Amino acid sequence: MKKVTIRDVAREAGVSVTLVSFVMNAKMGKDGRLDCPVNPNTAARVLEVAKRLGYRRNNAAASLRSGKSHSVAVIVSDLANPFFAEICRNIENIAYKDGYTVIFASSEENPEKLAHLVETMVGYNVEGLIVAPCLGGEKALERATNIGIPTVLIDRDVPGDGFGRVLVDNVDAGVMATKYLFHQGFGKIEMLSYKLGVTSLTDREFGYTKAMEDAGLKNETRLHRIDYDADAAKRGVIEVFRDAVKRGTEAFILPTKKLAMYSFNALNVLGLNLPNDFSFVCFDESDIYDLKKPVIPHVVQPLAEIAEKSFNLLQRMVNGEVPEDEKTVTLKAKLVLGGRFGVQPTEATF
Amino acid sequence: MKKVTIRDVAREAGVSVTLVSFVMNAKMGKDGRLDCPVNPNTAARVLEVAKRLGYRRNNAAASLRSGKSHSVAVIVSDLANPFFAEICRNIENIAYKDGYTVIFASSEENPEKLAHLVETMVGYNVEGLIVAPCLGGEKALERATNIGIPTVLIDRDVPGDGFGRVLVDNVDAGVMATKYLFHQGFGKIEMLSYKLGVTSLTDREFGYTKAMEDAGLKNETRLHRIDYDADAAKRGVIEVFRDAVKRGTEAFILPTKKLAMYSFNALNVLGLNLPNDFSFVCFDESDIYDLKKPVIPHVVQPLAEIAEKSFNLLQRMVNGEVPEDEKTVTLKAKLVLGGRFGVQPTEATF
DNA sequence: TTGAAAGCGATACCAC
DNA sequence: GTGGTATCGCTTTCAA
């Protein structure tokens, strides 16, 4: 109930506060011994007393004095988005093993909220930031860098010098989806996309058109850019599918989960079904992809790897130097296939 | 780059640190004036200087001195579980508006990790805890309460005195699902469940059996408890459906999302389909539920409300008293229906 | 309205 | 190995 301080422990153990501090911060050496300049017997006594008294370090005090907070902040656009949630969970996990605490927050795609969050996090003395920036967020992030807080960008890129980056190669993802369909024997492949101009999408589009071109299928290339607005999109997708039947289209690439949902809806409406009328390659994760066996092929990003690389990169930026040419990490997306005959779906690259 | 302290601001503005502290902590009155015992002119000058120098409060110092951290911790079993992710996002949002910082963590259903996390959070001087406890987690949570850290339980209950609780009425949810099917004209209703003995499930089971009994359908009541192991469950569910066809079953209640997934799989395998062969009432959220129009009826928990109530309850526990009889909040689940004719699905209660 | 000064609890630096 | 003590930056009496 009452708070036990380092002083109480020192008095009770008959040693100085310095000793107690040493002991409490000592890490285990590989031999199981504490690696600190303290007599093992003294250390043991201190440990015993600390435990008996129920001592717990006051991190605020430690942080104030040492200037280190042992915490990092992760700011994504939406914590509830499964994509980000999974990354967050992994980052939290890795950080936890390292004795770090993570503070999460959602910017809600709002640059002002992002700016405010950065201020808040700075106020908490976080040692670094991992951010999935929203449009127009570069100002806020530059501020963090200027203050001297290392920042790692994930998922999306914004211009700026000091940032670390862990990004996924979306051009390659687009190429991969297309090539997979070639391997299945399809040539009449189309892509649905948005009018939006975000790089993750345009990169996937570019991958698709490039792969088609390289395969000599430039004339078959059909990239449909529909409205982002949900209702308009839904209608637009239905139109595309209606025409696609007449056109003899064999396969579609659906570069976001939502586009895939609209497409399933369109199939429903038009009385079409998946293996018979078209083949799909989707993106991200959905229960629907997993429903069929084999699963509907879908491109996933390496979430655990994004988490791991971004935290590691941040750590290295925090203590000491990361050479400029190692500040950007590019990861490859994977294609999930299979899951028939009792075998789990597996990841592949093309 | 260099850190600006309250002292620097005081010196530059020609006032004492006390004044600066007052000004920096003043809240806006409703008239737009700062409500602190400081001359408005002085205050304005201080504000101006603070801004010019780029002053930011050192929260570690403030927290050390005042004993308040303006932060709470949320510990769930898995941050990436959409159910928890959504709750977390909402809590973070509410807390943020209140000037609070939230630290999230996953216990991974591991009581030891939970205990460790509680220690960590305590070390961070969090003012309170919101926890979805794992089995065997009560020890760790009692510790928090003993130390004097208010704790609110969500989603699952564990025994213990001091806790606040925000729980969902799962018996009612089971009743509601059953009654809805009555309204649709079905009487031969069965439920799939696990052998597991967690209260959220057993409560739903109880609601189902009770509703059936009350309707004089005791003889039609069929509660299938299958193995929790994924492979066994998958096979078990297929068996149930195969027999159900012979039996003339009209509807199924599927009290978890996973059971719903197994059921969809079984339909696939057996060549059955949803409106024709059976009716379903599912639980939680899935893309699959939304695919059909009208959507597959599903019972959802009021996630935003759980977030709001739990944070509010915690706040009230932190400052001052919450009468013992207000320490438990029970919320009602809702049934999601509709979504046809261009109308969005809506929530209903039965 | 304003200011001086006493800590909050740990770490870091220096002596021994 | 061990101990004394000056901070870290802020809030909070208490006086003026």
GROMACS .gro file of C-alpha atoms in nm, chain B residues 25-297:
model
  273
  375ASN     CA    1  -0.141   2.361  -1.634
  376ALA     CA    2  -0.433   2.598  -1.656
  377LYS     CA    3  -0.735   2.467  -1.835
  378MET     CA    4  -0.945   2.684  -2.056
  379GLY     CA    5  -1.246   2.823  -1.876
  380LYS     CA    6  -1.568   2.831  -2.077
  381ASP     CA    7  -1.509   3.198  -2.147
  382GLY     CA    8  -1.187   3.122  -2.324
  383ARG     CA    9  -0.990   3.262  -2.030
  384LEU     CA   10  -0.740   3.055  -1.840
  385ASP     CA   11  -0.880   2.973  -1.500
  386CYS     CA   12  -0.575   3.022  -1.286
  387PRO     CA   13  -0.469   3.280  -1.033
  388VAL     CA   14  -0.245   3.460  -1.277
  389ASN     CA   15  -0.268   3.799  -1.431
  390PRO     CA   16  -0.395   3.749  -1.787
  391ASN     CA   17  -0.118   3.964  -1.925
  392THR     CA   18   0.149   3.770  -1.744
  393ALA     CA   19  -0.011   3.449  -1.857
  394ALA     CA   20  -0.013   3.562  -2.217
  395ARG     CA   21   0.353   3.656  -2.196
  396VAL     CA   22   0.444   3.321  -2.045
  397LEU     CA   23   0.251   3.138  -2.314
  398GLU     CA   24   0.423   3.337  -2.583
  399VAL     CA   25   0.769   3.273  -2.445
  400ALA     CA   26   0.697   2.904  -2.394
  401LYS     CA   27   0.594   2.873  -2.754
  402ARG     CA   28   0.887   3.072  -2.884
  403LEU     CA   29   1.135   2.862  -2.690
  404GLY     CA   30   0.962   2.539  -2.783
  405TYR     CA   31   0.892   2.436  -2.428
  406ARG     CA   32   0.741   2.092  -2.362
  407ARG     CA   33   0.659   1.962  -2.021
  408ASN     CA   34   0.870   1.674  -1.896
  409ASN     CA   35   0.604   1.429  -1.795
  410ALA     CA   36   0.842   1.212  -1.602
  411ALA     CA   37   0.921   1.501  -1.371
  412ALA     CA   38   0.560   1.604  -1.339
  413SER     CA   39   0.455   1.250  -1.268
  414LEU     CA   40   0.730   1.200  -1.013
  415ARG     CA   41   0.639   1.512  -0.825
  416SER     CA   42   0.264   1.492  -0.842
  417GLY     CA   43   0.224   1.119  -0.819
  418LYS     CA   44  -0.021   1.126  -1.108
  419SER     CA   45   0.075   0.982  -1.442
  420HIS     CA   46  -0.227   1.064  -1.654
  421SER     CA   47  -0.206   0.723  -1.806
  422VAL     CA   48  -0.395   0.397  -1.785
  423ALA     CA   49  -0.308   0.052  -1.908
  424VAL     CA   50  -0.526  -0.182  -2.110
  425ILE     CA   51  -0.433  -0.549  -2.108
  426VAL     CA   52  -0.621  -0.787  -2.334
  427SER     CA   53  -0.540  -1.141  -2.434
  428ASP     CA   54  -0.467  -1.050  -2.792
  429LEU     CA   55  -0.443  -0.704  -2.939
  430ALA     CA   56  -0.485  -0.845  -3.289
  431ASN     CA   57  -0.819  -1.006  -3.213
  432PRO     CA   58  -1.064  -0.775  -3.391
  433PHE     CA   59  -1.294  -0.781  -3.093
  434PHE     CA   60  -1.027  -0.643  -2.860
  435ALA     CA   61  -0.869  -0.425  -3.124
  436GLU     CA   62  -1.193  -0.238  -3.167
  437ILE     CA   63  -1.235  -0.194  -2.793
  438CYS     CA   64  -0.879  -0.072  -2.762
  439ARG     CA   65  -0.920   0.178  -3.038
  440ASN     CA   66  -1.227   0.320  -2.870
  441ILE     CA   67  -1.065   0.337  -2.530
  442GLU     CA   68  -0.763   0.509  -2.675
  443ASN     CA   69  -0.990   0.758  -2.842
  444ILE     CA   70  -1.187   0.848  -2.533
  445ALA     CA   71  -0.877   0.861  -2.318
  446TYR     CA   72  -0.700   1.082  -2.566
  447LYS     CA   73  -0.979   1.337  -2.553
  448ASP     CA   74  -0.940   1.339  -2.177
  449GLY     CA   75  -0.570   1.403  -2.202
  450TYR     CA   76  -0.489   1.050  -2.096
  451THR     CA   77  -0.233   0.821  -2.248
  452VAL     CA   78  -0.307   0.452  -2.281
  453ILE     CA   79  -0.055   0.173  -2.273
  454PHE     CA   80  -0.171  -0.149  -2.437
  455ALA     CA   81  -0.043  -0.499  -2.395
  456SER     CA   82  -0.139  -0.858  -2.473
  457SER     CA   83  -0.135  -1.125  -2.204
  458GLU     CA   84  -0.156  -1.403  -2.465
  459GLU     CA   85  -0.381  -1.599  -2.228
  460ASN     CA   86  -0.077  -1.649  -2.010
  461PRO     CA   87  -0.125  -1.571  -1.638
  462GLU     CA   88   0.247  -1.530  -1.587
  463LYS     CA   89   0.279  -1.278  -1.863
  464LEU     CA   90  -0.024  -1.104  -1.718
  465ALA     CA   91   0.147  -1.088  -1.379
  466HIS     CA   92   0.460  -0.948  -1.537
  467LEU     CA   93   0.262  -0.693  -1.735
  468VAL     CA   94   0.083  -0.578  -1.424
  469GLU     CA   95   0.419  -0.522  -1.257
  470THR     CA   96   0.542  -0.328  -1.557
  471MET     CA   97   0.232  -0.113  -1.566
  472VAL     CA   98   0.252  -0.048  -1.195
  473GLY     CA   99   0.611   0.059  -1.250
  474TYR     CA  100   0.483   0.310  -1.498
  475ASN     CA  101   0.257   0.459  -1.236
  476VAL     CA  102  -0.052   0.402  -1.442
  477GLU     CA  103  -0.354   0.530  -1.258
  478GLY     CA  104  -0.568   0.233  -1.343
  479LEU     CA  105  -0.600  -0.091  -1.532
  480ILE     CA  106  -0.858  -0.218  -1.779
  481VAL     CA  107  -0.812  -0.590  -1.821
  482ALA     CA  108  -0.968  -0.876  -2.014
  483PRO     CA  109  -0.838  -1.140  -1.775
  484CYS     CA  110  -0.708  -1.477  -1.882
  485LEU     CA  111  -0.782  -1.795  -1.693
  486GLY     CA  112  -0.591  -1.793  -1.367
  487GLY     CA  113  -0.526  -1.425  -1.389
  488GLU     CA  114  -0.700  -1.328  -1.067
  489LYS     CA  115  -0.379  -1.349  -0.860
  490ALA     CA  116  -0.204  -1.091  -1.073
  491LEU     CA  117  -0.506  -0.864  -1.069
  492GLU     CA  118  -0.554  -0.885  -0.696
  493ARG     CA  119  -0.199  -0.766  -0.665
  494ALA     CA  120  -0.285  -0.454  -0.859
  495THR     CA  121  -0.585  -0.391  -0.639
  496ASN     CA  122  -0.379  -0.444  -0.325
  497ILE     CA  123  -0.123  -0.193  -0.440
  498GLY     CA  124  -0.411   0.046  -0.474
  499ILE     CA  125  -0.450   0.050  -0.849
  500PRO     CA  126  -0.815   0.049  -0.954
  501THR     CA  127  -0.890  -0.229  -1.199
  502VAL     CA  128  -1.183  -0.276  -1.434
  503LEU     CA  129  -1.255  -0.617  -1.586
  504ILE     CA  130  -1.401  -0.642  -1.934
  505ASP     CA  131  -1.531  -0.929  -2.144
  506ARG     CA  132  -1.458  -1.200  -1.890
  507ASP     CA  133  -1.516  -1.225  -1.519
  508VAL     CA  134  -1.287  -1.366  -1.256
  509PRO     CA  135  -1.359  -1.388  -0.884
  510GLY     CA  136  -1.241  -1.100  -0.670
  511ASP     CA  137  -1.373  -0.817  -0.460
  512GLY     CA  138  -1.226  -0.487  -0.552
  513PHE     CA  139  -1.272  -0.501  -0.928
  514GLY     CA  140  -1.498  -0.292  -1.141
  515ARG     CA  141  -1.669  -0.488  -1.415
  516VAL     CA  142  -1.815  -0.412  -1.756
  517LEU     CA  143  -1.968  -0.730  -1.888
  518VAL     CA  144  -2.209  -0.835  -2.157
  519ASP     CA  145  -2.523  -1.031  -2.075
  520ASN     CA  146  -2.452  -1.351  -2.263
  521VAL     CA  147  -2.757  -1.534  -2.131
  522ASP     CA  148  -2.968  -1.264  -2.285
  523ALA     CA  149  -2.767  -1.293  -2.607
  524GLY     CA  150  -2.848  -1.664  -2.624
  525VAL     CA  151  -3.214  -1.599  -2.557
  526MET     CA  152  -3.222  -1.326  -2.819
  527ALA     CA  153  -3.070  -1.545  -3.089
  528THR     CA  154  -3.325  -1.816  -3.017
  529LYS     CA  155  -3.623  -1.584  -3.002
  530TYR     CA  156  -3.525  -1.428  -3.330
  531LEU     CA  157  -3.541  -1.770  -3.491
  532PHE     CA  158  -3.883  -1.829  -3.333
  533HIS     CA  159  -3.999  -1.507  -3.495
  534GLN     CA  160  -3.878  -1.641  -3.828
  535GLY     CA  161  -4.106  -1.937  -3.775
  536PHE     CA  162  -3.842  -2.195  -3.680
  537GLY     CA  163  -3.876  -2.441  -3.396
  538LYS     CA  164  -3.618  -2.706  -3.475
  539ILE     CA  165  -3.325  -2.498  -3.357
  540GLU     CA  166  -2.990  -2.641  -3.250
  541MET     CA  167  -2.676  -2.493  -3.105
  542LEU     CA  168  -2.314  -2.582  -3.168
  543SER     CA  169  -2.073  -2.517  -2.885
  544TYR     CA  170  -1.743  -2.629  -2.736
  545LYS     CA  171  -1.669  -2.866  -2.452
  546LEU     CA  172  -1.471  -2.576  -2.303
  547GLY     CA  173  -1.629  -2.434  -1.988
  548VAL     CA  174  -1.582  -2.059  -2.027
  549THR     CA  175  -1.871  -1.852  -1.896
  550SER     CA  176  -1.927  -1.650  -2.212
  551LEU     CA  177  -2.014  -1.977  -2.388
  552THR     CA  178  -2.203  -2.150  -2.110
  553ASP     CA  179  -2.413  -1.840  -2.062
  554ARG     CA  180  -2.509  -1.837  -2.427
  555GLU     CA  181  -2.589  -2.206  -2.406
  556PHE     CA  182  -2.805  -2.144  -2.103
  557GLY     CA  183  -2.991  -1.868  -2.281
  558TYR     CA  184  -3.063  -2.098  -2.572
  559THR     CA  185  -3.186  -2.393  -2.363
  560LYS     CA  186  -3.394  -2.165  -2.144
  561ALA     CA  187  -3.561  -1.997  -2.439
  562MET     CA  188  -3.639  -2.334  -2.595
  563GLU     CA  189  -3.783  -2.461  -2.271
  564ASP     CA  190  -3.993  -2.151  -2.218
  565ALA     CA  191  -4.134  -2.200  -2.565
  566GLY     CA  192  -4.228  -2.557  -2.487
  567LEU     CA  193  -3.961  -2.690  -2.722
  568LYS     CA  194  -3.760  -2.882  -2.467
  569ASN     CA  195  -3.772  -3.193  -2.684
  570GLU     CA  196  -3.629  -3.011  -2.981
  571THR     CA  197  -3.336  -2.874  -2.785
  572ARG     CA  198  -3.006  -3.004  -2.917
  573LEU     CA  199  -2.683  -2.862  -2.782
  574HIS     CA  200  -2.374  -3.009  -2.948
  575ARG     CA  201  -2.054  -2.965  -2.755
  576ILE     CA  202  -1.760  -3.040  -2.978
  577ASP     CA  203  -1.385  -3.058  -2.920
  578TYR     CA  204  -1.198  -2.730  -2.910
  579ASP     CA  205  -0.909  -2.867  -3.113
  580ALA     CA  206  -0.938  -2.722  -3.464
  581ASP     CA  207  -0.918  -3.043  -3.669
  582ALA     CA  208  -1.148  -3.239  -3.442
  583ALA     CA  209  -1.390  -2.946  -3.434
  584LYS     CA  210  -1.397  -2.923  -3.811
  585ARG     CA  211  -1.479  -3.290  -3.846
  586GLY     CA  212  -1.727  -3.279  -3.560
  587VAL     CA  213  -1.918  -2.993  -3.714
  588ILE     CA  214  -1.943  -3.172  -4.047
  589GLU     CA  215  -2.089  -3.476  -3.869
  590VAL     CA  216  -2.347  -3.263  -3.694
  591PHE     CA  217  -2.460  -3.105  -4.018
  592ARG     CA  218  -2.474  -3.436  -4.200
  593ASP     CA  219  -2.708  -3.571  -3.934
  594ALA     CA  220  -2.902  -3.248  -3.911
  595VAL     CA  221  -3.015  -3.286  -4.269
  596LYS     CA  222  -3.170  -3.622  -4.188
  597ARG     CA  223  -3.314  -3.486  -3.867
  598GLY     CA  224  -3.485  -3.198  -4.042
  599THR     CA  225  -3.315  -2.928  -3.840
  600GLU     CA  226  -3.422  -2.580  -3.947
  601ALA     CA  227  -3.173  -2.349  -3.782
  602PHE     CA  228  -2.842  -2.329  -3.597
  603ILE     CA  229  -2.704  -2.090  -3.342
  604LEU     CA  230  -2.327  -2.054  -3.365
  605PRO     CA  231  -2.202  -1.880  -3.053
  606THR     CA  232  -1.850  -1.799  -3.172
  607LYS     CA  233  -1.703  -1.680  -3.496
  608LYS     CA  234  -1.484  -1.985  -3.530
  609LEU     CA  235  -1.781  -2.219  -3.494
  610ALA     CA  236  -1.948  -2.019  -3.767
  611MET     CA  237  -1.641  -2.065  -3.990
  612TYR     CA  238  -1.643  -2.440  -3.930
  613SER     CA  239  -2.011  -2.444  -4.013
  614PHE     CA  240  -1.964  -2.259  -4.341
  615ASN     CA  241  -1.693  -2.506  -4.423
  616ALA     CA  242  -1.928  -2.794  -4.345
  617LEU     CA  243  -2.196  -2.650  -4.573
  618ASN     CA  244  -1.937  -2.629  -4.849
  619VAL     CA  245  -1.823  -2.983  -4.798
  620LEU     CA  246  -2.176  -3.121  -4.790
  621GLY     CA  247  -2.299  -2.914  -5.081
  622LEU     CA  248  -2.556  -2.733  -4.870
  623ASN     CA  249  -2.636  -2.367  -4.874
  624LEU     CA  250  -2.763  -2.114  -4.640
  625PRO     CA  251  -3.107  -1.981  -4.702
  626ASN     CA  252  -3.227  -2.311  -4.848
  627ASP     CA  253  -3.101  -2.580  -4.615
  628PHE     CA  254  -3.063  -2.397  -4.284
  629SER     CA  255  -3.087  -2.063  -4.115
  630PHE     CA  256  -2.799  -1.939  -3.900
  631VAL     CA  257  -2.761  -1.694  -3.620
  632CYS     CA  258  -2.390  -1.630  -3.571
  633PHE     CA  259  -2.187  -1.431  -3.320
  634ASP     CA  260  -1.921  -1.162  -3.351
  635GLU     CA  261  -1.822  -1.013  -3.688
  636SER     CA  262  -1.706  -1.158  -4.016
  637ASP     CA  263  -1.686  -1.055  -4.379
  638ILE     CA  264  -1.884  -1.365  -4.455
  639TYR     CA  265  -2.184  -1.249  -4.254
  640ASP     CA  266  -2.192  -0.932  -4.457
  641LEU     CA  267  -2.157  -1.098  -4.793
  642LYS     CA  268  -2.520  -1.196  -4.828
  643LYS     CA  269  -2.800  -0.947  -4.847
  644PRO     CA  270  -2.976  -0.950  -4.608
  645VAL     CA  271  -2.673  -1.022  -4.395
  646ILE     CA  272  -2.650  -1.344  -4.200
  647PRO     CA  273  -2.802  -1.249  -3.864
   0.00000   0.00000   0.00000
